[in-house]
Amino acid sequence: MLIPLWHSSSLVNLSFSTFLLMGFPGLEWAHQLISLPIFVGYLVALVGNPMYYFLAILAVTDLGLCMSTLPSVLGVLWFDARTVNLVPCVLQQHFLHSFFMESAIVRCAAVTAAPSLHLLKFDYCRPGALSYAYCLHQDMILLACSDTHFNRLYGLCIIMLAMGSDVLFILLSYTVTLCTMLAIVFAGEWLKALNTCVSHILAVFCFYVPVLGLSIVHRLGRHASPLVHILMGTVSVLFPPLMNPVINSIKTQQIRRAILKVISLGKIK
């Protein structure tokens, strides 16, 4: 909980540079149990993505998203390591936001550098806990006593420009793809192109829907249960890199047959 600044005048000149990672508040007794599906999700995302070399950028993005949050999430769940200092926290949120936009890692790392540097300069005189098991920009500025208007406006502009341009280019690319598909005469080629488009659309939805849900909950769900925030935060960083290899595995015929063979105990040849 946040301690109001006006409750103690002695807190005015203090600067808190250590934060508390909440994990799953109220469910500390089940952290070990909760960690099992989360660990499996991380494992699938880390092991499954490198096999798709033709989707190198997507794989690098997914791996980066996993590695940005894995140490602190599993540290909280397995070892109850909840405290994190300012510099590691700022670095984690910077890498996390850099990999949040799957279209251009180098671009996002550059545009998120300014608000990250501002986080290092802020005075954190409000002792309190971060909402998730990892550091997030929106969470950190809530604990700052400095003027955070630049970070708030800059972050909003990044979301609107970066995600807006991504959606625009996606719509343009699918318009061209649709026109090309309509010109295809052979049904087999048309179905193959449609299969590729469906897989890509699912991958896009798997990324944008959780991120959009997290933004909505963070801005409009202030009175919602903390577990709602924790759930959306965990889903937004783990669901996209987990589902991308699953979708591509199902789409790839050889991998699909191998999975079915394992499930059917070798009966499928």
Short mmCIF file of C-alpha atoms in Angstrom, two decimals:
data_model
loop_
_atom_site.label_atom_id
_atom_site.label_comp_id
_atom_site.label_asym_id
_atom_site.label_seq_id
_atom_site.Cartn_x
_atom_site.Cartn_y
_atom_site.Cartn_z
CA MET A 1 0.00 0.00 0.00
CA LEU A 2 1.08 3.57 -0.61
CA ILE A 3 1.72 5.68 2.48
CA PRO A 4 0.24 9.17 1.93
CA LEU A 5 2.93 11.84 1.91
CA TRP A 6 1.02 14.15 4.21
CA HIS A 7 0.84 11.56 7.02
CA SER A 8 4.44 12.19 7.97
CA SER A 9 6.43 15.32 7.36
CA SER A 10 9.66 13.34 7.86
CA LEU A 11 9.10 11.59 4.51
CA VAL A 12 9.39 14.80 2.50
CA ASN A 13 13.17 14.69 2.13
CA LEU A 14 13.45 10.92 1.78
CA SER A 15 14.17 9.23 -1.53
CA PHE A 16 13.14 5.60 -1.92
CA SER A 17 15.10 3.77 -4.63
CA THR A 18 14.02 0.23 -3.76
CA PHE A 19 10.67 -1.14 -4.89
CA LEU A 20 8.57 -4.09 -3.83
CA LEU A 21 7.29 -6.57 -6.44
CA MET A 22 3.85 -7.75 -5.40
CA GLY A 23 3.59 -11.00 -7.35
CA PHE A 24 0.09 -12.34 -6.65
CA PRO A 25 -1.20 -10.47 -3.55
CA GLY A 26 -3.29 -12.61 -1.27
CA LEU A 27 -2.08 -15.81 -2.94
CA GLU A 28 1.44 -15.96 -1.51
CA TRP A 29 0.68 -19.41 -0.15
CA ALA A 30 0.09 -20.65 -3.72
CA HIS A 31 3.12 -19.03 -5.39
CA GLN A 32 4.85 -22.37 -5.93
CA LEU A 33 1.70 -23.82 -7.52
CA ILE A 34 1.08 -20.72 -9.65
CA SER A 35 4.69 -20.82 -10.84
CA LEU A 36 4.22 -24.20 -12.56
CA PRO A 37 2.01 -23.10 -15.51
CA ILE A 38 3.91 -19.81 -15.77
CA PHE A 39 7.25 -21.66 -15.87
CA VAL A 40 5.90 -24.05 -18.52
CA GLY A 41 4.72 -21.06 -20.53
CA TYR A 42 8.15 -19.44 -20.37
CA LEU A 43 9.79 -22.76 -21.27
CA VAL A 44 7.58 -23.27 -24.33
CA ALA A 45 8.17 -19.69 -25.47
CA LEU A 46 11.95 -19.93 -25.03
CA VAL A 47 12.35 -23.39 -26.58
CA GLY A 48 9.68 -23.08 -29.26
CA ASN A 49 10.56 -19.77 -30.89
CA PRO A 50 14.17 -20.33 -32.12
CA MET A 51 13.10 -23.14 -34.49
CA TYR A 52 11.40 -20.61 -36.82
CA TYR A 53 14.37 -18.91 -38.43
CA PHE A 54 12.23 -17.42 -41.19
CA LEU A 55 10.40 -15.53 -38.44
CA ALA A 56 13.64 -14.28 -36.91
CA ILE A 57 12.39 -10.85 -35.82
CA LEU A 58 9.27 -12.30 -34.25
CA ALA A 59 11.34 -14.94 -32.45
CA VAL A 60 13.86 -12.38 -31.15
CA THR A 61 11.02 -10.18 -29.94
CA ASP A 62 9.30 -13.05 -28.14
CA LEU A 63 12.53 -14.24 -26.55
CA GLY A 64 13.37 -10.70 -25.44
CA LEU A 65 9.90 -10.25 -23.95
CA CYS A 66 10.32 -13.47 -21.99
CA MET A 67 13.86 -12.80 -20.80
CA SER A 68 12.93 -9.26 -19.69
CA THR A 69 10.42 -10.51 -17.13
CA LEU A 70 11.45 -14.10 -16.37
CA PRO A 71 14.09 -13.33 -13.66
CA SER A 72 11.83 -11.17 -11.52
CA VAL A 73 8.60 -13.16 -12.04
CA LEU A 74 10.13 -16.51 -11.12
CA GLY A 75 12.26 -14.81 -8.46
CA VAL A 76 9.07 -13.65 -6.73
CA LEU A 77 7.25 -16.97 -7.16
CA TRP A 78 10.12 -19.31 -6.29
CA PHE A 79 12.36 -17.41 -3.88
CA ASP A 80 10.07 -14.61 -2.60
CA ALA A 81 12.68 -12.12 -3.89
CA ARG A 82 10.44 -9.07 -4.00
CA THR A 83 12.76 -6.09 -3.63
CA VAL A 84 14.40 -4.51 -6.65
CA ASN A 85 16.65 -1.45 -6.82
CA LEU A 86 16.05 1.55 -9.04
CA VAL A 87 18.61 0.92 -11.80
CA PRO A 88 17.70 -2.75 -12.46
CA CYS A 89 14.03 -1.78 -12.32
CA VAL A 90 14.48 0.99 -14.90
CA LEU A 91 16.51 -1.34 -17.16
CA GLN A 92 13.85 -4.04 -16.96
CA GLN A 93 10.99 -1.72 -17.85
CA HIS A 94 13.07 -0.26 -20.70
CA PHE A 95 13.76 -3.66 -22.27
CA LEU A 96 10.18 -4.72 -21.65
CA HIS A 97 8.71 -1.71 -23.44
CA SER A 98 11.29 -2.07 -26.21
CA PHE A 99 10.06 -5.60 -26.96
CA PHE A 100 6.38 -4.74 -26.45
CA MET A 101 6.20 -3.36 -30.00
CA GLU A 102 6.92 -6.34 -32.23
CA SER A 103 7.37 -4.36 -35.45
CA ALA A 104 10.73 -2.68 -34.77
CA ILE A 105 12.91 -3.47 -31.75
CA VAL A 106 15.62 -0.93 -32.61
CA ARG A 107 13.02 1.83 -33.13
CA CYS A 108 11.24 1.13 -29.84
CA ALA A 109 14.48 0.91 -27.85
CA ALA A 110 15.37 4.38 -29.11
CA VAL A 111 12.02 6.07 -28.53
CA THR A 112 11.66 4.64 -25.01
CA ALA A 113 15.13 5.80 -23.93
CA ALA A 114 14.00 9.32 -22.96
CA PRO A 115 11.31 8.36 -20.42
CA SER A 116 13.61 5.66 -19.03
CA LEU A 117 16.34 8.22 -18.36
CA HIS A 118 13.77 10.45 -16.68
CA LEU A 119 12.88 7.59 -14.33
CA LEU A 120 16.47 7.58 -13.10
CA LYS A 121 16.25 11.29 -12.27
CA PHE A 122 12.94 11.13 -10.38
CA ASP A 123 12.68 11.32 -6.60
CA TYR A 124 10.71 8.37 -5.23
CA CYS A 125 9.48 9.63 -1.85
CA ARG A 126 6.36 7.45 -1.77
CA PRO A 127 7.19 4.04 -0.32
CA GLY A 128 4.99 1.45 -1.90
CA ALA A 129 4.72 -1.68 -3.97
CA LEU A 130 4.63 -2.11 -7.72
CA SER A 131 1.52 -3.81 -9.05
CA TYR A 132 3.20 -6.67 -10.91
CA ALA A 133 6.04 -9.15 -10.50
CA TYR A 134 8.12 -6.99 -12.84
CA CYS A 135 8.80 -3.29 -13.35
CA LEU A 136 6.49 -1.31 -15.61
CA HIS A 137 6.79 2.35 -16.56
CA GLN A 138 3.19 3.18 -15.63
CA ASP A 139 3.71 1.70 -12.18
CA MET A 140 6.97 3.47 -11.41
CA ILE A 141 5.73 6.98 -12.16
CA LEU A 142 2.92 6.49 -9.63
CA LEU A 143 5.54 6.27 -6.87
CA ALA A 144 7.49 9.34 -8.04
CA CYS A 145 7.22 12.71 -6.33
CA SER A 146 8.76 14.56 -9.27
CA ASP A 147 6.87 16.09 -12.17
CA THR A 148 5.85 13.14 -14.37
CA HIS A 149 3.88 15.02 -17.03
CA PHE A 150 6.58 14.50 -19.66
CA ASN A 151 6.64 10.73 -19.13
CA ARG A 152 2.85 10.46 -19.19
CA LEU A 153 2.42 12.50 -22.38
CA TYR A 154 5.45 10.93 -24.06
CA GLY A 155 4.22 7.41 -23.27
CA LEU A 156 0.77 8.19 -24.66
CA CYS A 157 2.32 9.58 -27.86
CA ILE A 158 4.49 6.48 -28.26
CA ILE A 159 1.48 4.19 -27.97
CA MET A 160 -0.58 6.22 -30.44
CA LEU A 161 2.18 6.70 -33.02
CA ALA A 162 3.89 3.31 -32.80
CA MET A 163 0.85 1.09 -32.51
CA GLY A 164 -1.13 3.36 -34.83
CA SER A 165 1.50 3.11 -37.56
CA ASP A 166 1.71 -0.66 -37.08
CA VAL A 167 -2.04 -1.06 -37.50
CA LEU A 168 -1.96 1.19 -40.59
CA PHE A 169 0.79 -0.82 -42.25
CA ILE A 170 -0.94 -4.09 -41.35
CA LEU A 171 -4.18 -2.88 -42.96
CA LEU A 172 -2.30 -1.74 -46.07
CA SER A 173 -0.43 -5.03 -46.38
CA TYR A 174 -3.62 -7.05 -46.06
CA THR A 175 -5.34 -4.87 -48.63
CA VAL A 176 -2.58 -5.71 -51.12
CA THR A 177 -2.68 -9.37 -50.05
CA LEU A 178 -6.45 -9.55 -50.50
CA CYS A 179 -6.22 -8.05 -53.97
CA THR A 180 -3.55 -10.60 -54.87
CA MET A 181 -5.61 -13.48 -53.46
CA LEU A 182 -8.66 -12.46 -55.47
CA ALA A 183 -6.57 -12.76 -58.63
CA ILE A 184 -5.59 -16.37 -57.82
CA VAL A 185 -7.44 -18.88 -59.98
CA PHE A 186 -6.31 -22.21 -58.51
CA ALA A 187 -8.10 -23.24 -55.32
CA GLY A 188 -5.01 -24.93 -53.84
CA GLU A 189 -2.89 -21.79 -54.09
CA TRP A 190 -5.75 -19.66 -52.76
CA LEU A 191 -6.14 -21.89 -49.69
CA LYS A 192 -2.38 -21.86 -49.07
CA ALA A 193 -2.33 -18.06 -49.12
CA LEU A 194 -5.41 -17.92 -46.89
CA ASN A 195 -3.75 -20.31 -44.42
CA THR A 196 -0.72 -18.02 -44.18
CA CYS A 197 -2.90 -14.95 -43.68
CA VAL A 198 -4.97 -16.60 -40.96
CA SER A 199 -1.83 -17.61 -39.05
CA HIS A 200 -0.49 -14.07 -39.21
CA ILE A 201 -3.82 -12.55 -38.15
CA LEU A 202 -3.92 -14.89 -35.13
CA ALA A 203 -0.35 -13.89 -34.20
CA VAL A 204 -1.28 -10.19 -34.44
CA PHE A 205 -4.39 -10.69 -32.29
CA CYS A 206 -2.40 -12.70 -29.72
CA PHE A 207 -0.10 -9.70 -29.32
CA TYR A 208 -2.38 -6.69 -29.55
CA VAL A 209 -5.39 -7.94 -27.56
CA PRO A 210 -3.48 -8.61 -24.27
CA VAL A 211 -1.50 -5.35 -24.59
CA LEU A 212 -4.68 -3.39 -25.26
CA GLY A 213 -6.39 -5.14 -22.36
CA LEU A 214 -3.52 -4.23 -20.03
CA SER A 215 -3.71 -0.57 -21.09
CA ILE A 216 -7.48 -0.46 -20.53
CA VAL A 217 -7.24 -2.11 -17.11
CA HIS A 218 -4.39 0.16 -16.05
CA ARG A 219 -6.18 3.37 -17.08
CA LEU A 220 -9.84 2.55 -16.43
CA GLY A 221 -9.75 -0.28 -13.90
CA ARG A 222 -8.22 1.51 -10.93
CA HIS A 223 -10.95 0.15 -8.66
CA ALA A 224 -10.69 -3.40 -9.99
CA SER A 225 -9.22 -6.20 -7.90
CA PRO A 226 -5.39 -6.28 -7.83
CA LEU A 227 -5.60 -9.82 -9.16
CA VAL A 228 -7.18 -8.46 -12.36
CA HIS A 229 -4.16 -6.23 -12.89
CA ILE A 230 -1.78 -9.09 -12.09
CA LEU A 231 -3.58 -11.45 -14.47
CA MET A 232 -3.60 -8.97 -17.36
CA GLY A 233 0.04 -8.04 -16.73
CA THR A 234 1.14 -11.69 -16.76
CA VAL A 235 -0.94 -12.50 -19.85
CA SER A 236 0.37 -9.49 -21.79
CA VAL A 237 4.04 -10.48 -21.41
CA LEU A 238 3.69 -14.27 -21.59
CA PHE A 239 0.75 -15.02 -23.89
CA PRO A 240 2.16 -13.60 -27.18
CA PRO A 241 5.55 -15.39 -27.07
CA LEU A 242 3.82 -18.55 -25.87
CA MET A 243 1.16 -18.63 -28.59
CA ASN A 244 3.37 -17.70 -31.56
CA PRO A 245 5.28 -21.03 -31.59
CA VAL A 246 2.05 -22.90 -30.84
CA ILE A 247 0.29 -21.32 -33.84
CA ASN A 248 3.22 -21.96 -36.14
CA SER A 249 3.60 -25.53 -34.87
CA ILE A 250 -0.02 -26.27 -35.66
CA LYS A 251 0.38 -24.69 -39.10
CA THR A 252 3.54 -26.66 -39.98
CA GLN A 253 2.49 -30.07 -41.26
CA GLN A 254 5.56 -32.00 -40.08
CA ILE A 255 5.37 -30.61 -36.55
CA ARG A 256 1.60 -31.11 -36.45
CA ARG A 257 1.95 -34.79 -37.41
CA ALA A 258 4.70 -35.29 -34.82
CA ILE A 259 2.50 -33.79 -32.09
CA LEU A 260 -0.45 -35.94 -33.11
CA LYS A 261 1.82 -38.99 -33.15
CA VAL A 262 2.97 -38.31 -29.60
CA ILE A 263 -0.61 -37.73 -28.41
CA SER A 264 -1.84 -40.94 -30.07
CA LEU A 265 1.12 -42.91 -28.62
CA GLY A 266 2.68 -43.56 -32.02
CA LYS A 267 -0.39 -44.90 -33.79
CA ILE A 268 -0.23 -42.25 -36.55
CA LYS A 269 2.42 -43.00 -39.17
#
